[in-house]
Coordinates of C-alpha atoms in Angstrom, one line a residue:
M1 CA -8.0 74.0 -80.7
S2 CA -6.8 70.6 -79.5
H3 CA -4.4 68.7 -81.6
L4 CA -2.1 65.7 -81.6
P5 CA 1.5 66.8 -81.2
R6 CA 3.9 66.4 -84.2
L7 CA 7.0 65.4 -82.4
R8 CA 10.7 65.9 -83.4
I9 CA 14.1 65.5 -81.8
Q10 CA 16.1 68.7 -81.1
R11 CA 19.3 69.7 -79.4
T12 CA 19.0 72.4 -76.8
A13 CA 21.8 74.2 -74.9
L14 CA 19.7 75.8 -72.1
P15 CA 19.6 75.2 -69.2
R16 CA 22.0 72.3 -70.1
N17 CA 23.0 70.5 -73.3
A18 CA 20.4 67.8 -74.0
L19 CA 18.4 66.1 -76.7
I20 CA 14.7 66.9 -76.3
L21 CA 11.5 65.7 -77.9
T22 CA 9.4 68.7 -78.8
D23 CA 6.2 69.6 -80.7
T24 CA 6.3 71.2 -84.2
P25 CA 3.7 73.4 -86.0
R26 CA 1.2 71.7 -88.3
P27 CA 2.6 72.1 -91.9
D28 CA -1.0 72.4 -93.3
C29 CA -2.2 75.0 -90.8
P30 CA -4.3 77.7 -92.7
V31 CA -3.6 80.3 -90.0
C32 CA 0.3 80.3 -89.8
E33 CA 1.0 78.2 -93.0
G34 CA 3.3 75.9 -91.0
I35 CA 5.5 78.6 -89.5
G36 CA 4.2 78.3 -86.0
G37 CA 3.0 81.8 -85.4
I38 CA 2.3 85.2 -86.9
E39 CA 4.7 88.1 -86.9
H40 CA 3.3 91.6 -86.2
P41 CA 5.9 94.2 -87.3
Y42 CA 5.5 97.6 -85.7
G43 CA 7.2 101.0 -86.2
N44 CA 7.6 104.4 -84.6
P45 CA 4.3 106.3 -85.1
E46 CA 6.1 109.6 -85.5
T47 CA 8.8 108.6 -88.0
G48 CA 7.3 105.4 -89.5
E49 CA 10.6 103.6 -89.0
Y50 CA 10.6 99.9 -88.3
E51 CA 11.3 99.2 -84.6
G52 CA 10.7 95.5 -84.2
S53 CA 8.2 92.7 -84.3
D54 CA 5.8 90.9 -81.9
W55 CA 5.4 87.2 -82.3
E56 CA 2.0 85.6 -81.7
P57 CA 2.3 81.8 -81.5
C58 CA -0.3 79.8 -83.5
R59 CA -2.7 77.4 -81.7
C60 CA -1.7 74.5 -84.0
W61 CA 1.3 73.7 -81.8
D62 CA 2.4 74.0 -78.2
E63 CA 5.9 75.5 -78.0
G64 CA 6.2 74.6 -74.3
L65 CA 5.6 70.9 -74.9
R66 CA 9.0 69.2 -74.6
W67 CA 10.6 66.3 -72.8
V68 CA 14.3 65.8 -72.1
L69 CA 15.4 62.5 -73.8
L70 CA 19.1 62.5 -73.1
P71 CA 21.2 64.9 -71.2
L72 CA 24.5 65.5 -73.1
P73 CA 27.8 65.5 -71.3
R74 CA 29.8 68.7 -71.1
L75 CA 33.1 68.9 -72.9
P76 CA 36.2 68.8 -70.8
E77 CA 37.7 72.2 -70.1
R78 CA 40.7 71.6 -72.4
L79 CA 38.4 70.9 -75.4
R80 CA 36.1 74.0 -75.0
R81 CA 36.6 76.9 -77.3
R82 CA 38.5 79.8 -75.7
R83 CA 36.7 83.1 -75.8
G84 CA 38.5 86.4 -76.5
G85 CA 40.2 86.2 -79.9
Y86 CA 42.8 84.3 -81.8
S87 CA 46.0 82.8 -80.6
D88 CA 49.4 83.5 -82.2
E89 CA 50.8 80.3 -80.9
P90 CA 52.0 77.9 -83.7
P91 CA 50.5 76.2 -85.6
F92 CA 48.2 78.9 -86.9

């Protein structure tokens, strides 16, 4: 099914911080009801326990349709969050 893209601006972090223009699902889609796809949960056939879900994208949108509008600069090293816990240095 061919469609006109419904565009929105998003921020992405991979592969680099940037603002992108991307397609969105059709809100009135009768197949996915505007979610953009259909979830298929599955379980273990022996125990019946839930094990995960498969995601089938709907044809009302193209999740690969995106354009980089503006690459965002990286924060200087001193302003990046440190990983690995809290500091006991004052002020806390």
